CSV table of C-alpha atoms in Angstrom, one decimal:
chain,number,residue,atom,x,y,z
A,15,UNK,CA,-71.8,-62.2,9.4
A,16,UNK,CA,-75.5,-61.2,9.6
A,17,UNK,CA,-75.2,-60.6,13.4
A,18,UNK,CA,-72.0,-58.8,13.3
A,19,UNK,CA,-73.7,-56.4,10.4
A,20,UNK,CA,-77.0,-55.7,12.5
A,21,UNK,CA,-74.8,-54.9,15.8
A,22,UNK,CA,-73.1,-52.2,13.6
A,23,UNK,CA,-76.6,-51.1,11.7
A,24,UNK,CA,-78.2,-50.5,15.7
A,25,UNK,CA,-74.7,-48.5,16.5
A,26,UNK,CA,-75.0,-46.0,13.9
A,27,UNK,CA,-78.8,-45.6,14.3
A,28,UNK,CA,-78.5,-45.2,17.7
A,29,UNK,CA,-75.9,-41.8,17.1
A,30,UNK,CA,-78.2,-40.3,14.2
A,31,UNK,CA,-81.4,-41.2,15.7
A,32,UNK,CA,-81.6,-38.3,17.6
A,33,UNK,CA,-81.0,-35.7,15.0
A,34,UNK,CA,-83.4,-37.3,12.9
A,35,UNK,CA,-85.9,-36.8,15.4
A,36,UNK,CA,-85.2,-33.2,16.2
A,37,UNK,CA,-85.9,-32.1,12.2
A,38,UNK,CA,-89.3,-32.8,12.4
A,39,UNK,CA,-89.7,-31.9,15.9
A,40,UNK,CA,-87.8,-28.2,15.2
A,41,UNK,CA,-90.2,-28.1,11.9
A,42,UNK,CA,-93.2,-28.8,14.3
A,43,UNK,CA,-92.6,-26.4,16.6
A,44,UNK,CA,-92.6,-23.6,14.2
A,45,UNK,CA,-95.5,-24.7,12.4
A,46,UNK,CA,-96.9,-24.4,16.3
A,47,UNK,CA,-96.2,-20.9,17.2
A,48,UNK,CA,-96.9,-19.8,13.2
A,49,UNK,CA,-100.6,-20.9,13.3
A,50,UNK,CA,-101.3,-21.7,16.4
A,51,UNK,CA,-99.9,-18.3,18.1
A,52,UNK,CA,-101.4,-15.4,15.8
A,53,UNK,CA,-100.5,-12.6,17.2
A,54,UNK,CA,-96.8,-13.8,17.0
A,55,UNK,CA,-97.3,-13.7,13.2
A,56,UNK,CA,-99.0,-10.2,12.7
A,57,UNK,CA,-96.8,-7.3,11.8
A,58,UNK,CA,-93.6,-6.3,9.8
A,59,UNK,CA,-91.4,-8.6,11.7
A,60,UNK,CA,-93.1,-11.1,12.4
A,61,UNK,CA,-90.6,-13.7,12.7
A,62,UNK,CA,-89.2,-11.8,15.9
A,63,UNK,CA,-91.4,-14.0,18.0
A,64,UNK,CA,-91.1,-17.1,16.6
A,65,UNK,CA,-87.1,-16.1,17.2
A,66,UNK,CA,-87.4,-15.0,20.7
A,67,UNK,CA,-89.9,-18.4,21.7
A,68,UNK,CA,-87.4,-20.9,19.6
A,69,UNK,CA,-84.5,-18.8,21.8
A,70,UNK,CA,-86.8,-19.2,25.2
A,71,UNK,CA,-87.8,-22.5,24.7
A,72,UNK,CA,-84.0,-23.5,24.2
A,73,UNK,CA,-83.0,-21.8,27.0
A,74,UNK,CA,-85.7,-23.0,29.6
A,75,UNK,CA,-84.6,-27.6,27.9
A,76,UNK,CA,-80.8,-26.4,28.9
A,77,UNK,CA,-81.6,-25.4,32.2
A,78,UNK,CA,-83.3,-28.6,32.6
A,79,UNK,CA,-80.9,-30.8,31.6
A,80,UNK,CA,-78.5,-28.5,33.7
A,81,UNK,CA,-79.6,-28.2,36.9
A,82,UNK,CA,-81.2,-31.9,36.5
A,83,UNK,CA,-84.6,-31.5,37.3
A,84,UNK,CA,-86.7,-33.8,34.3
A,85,UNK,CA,-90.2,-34.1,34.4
A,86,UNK,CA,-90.0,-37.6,33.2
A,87,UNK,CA,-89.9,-40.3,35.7
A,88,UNK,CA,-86.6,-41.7,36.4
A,89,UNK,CA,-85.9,-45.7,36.5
């Protein structure tokens, strides 16, 4: 019974495992081009830039995955 309930406990973690790690990431990111990027803070609007690098950084991973060119090594 143990073995059968620690097969389904890796199963599940292995599907939500991801999403947990992309909260924190996300968060980190933001806290990144906040503080670390100060003219992207400055201003009225300032969360325009923040926007526009969340939106450019998601666009540059997708065309990565896309047209299959990773910069980690393969196995």
């Amino acid at each position: 019974m143990k073995n059968i309930s620690c097969k389904i406990y890796v199963i599940v973690c292995e599907r939500i495992y991801p999403s947990f790690l992309g909260t924190p990431l996300g968060a980190m990111i933001y806290v990144v081009v906040e503080e670390l990027i100060p003219e992207m803070s400055v201003g009225k609007h300032s969360n325009i830039g923040t926007i526009f690098f969340s939106l450019g950084f998601t666009v540059m991973l997708t065309l990565d995955v896309v047209l299959g060119t990773s910069a980690l090594p393969s196995e």
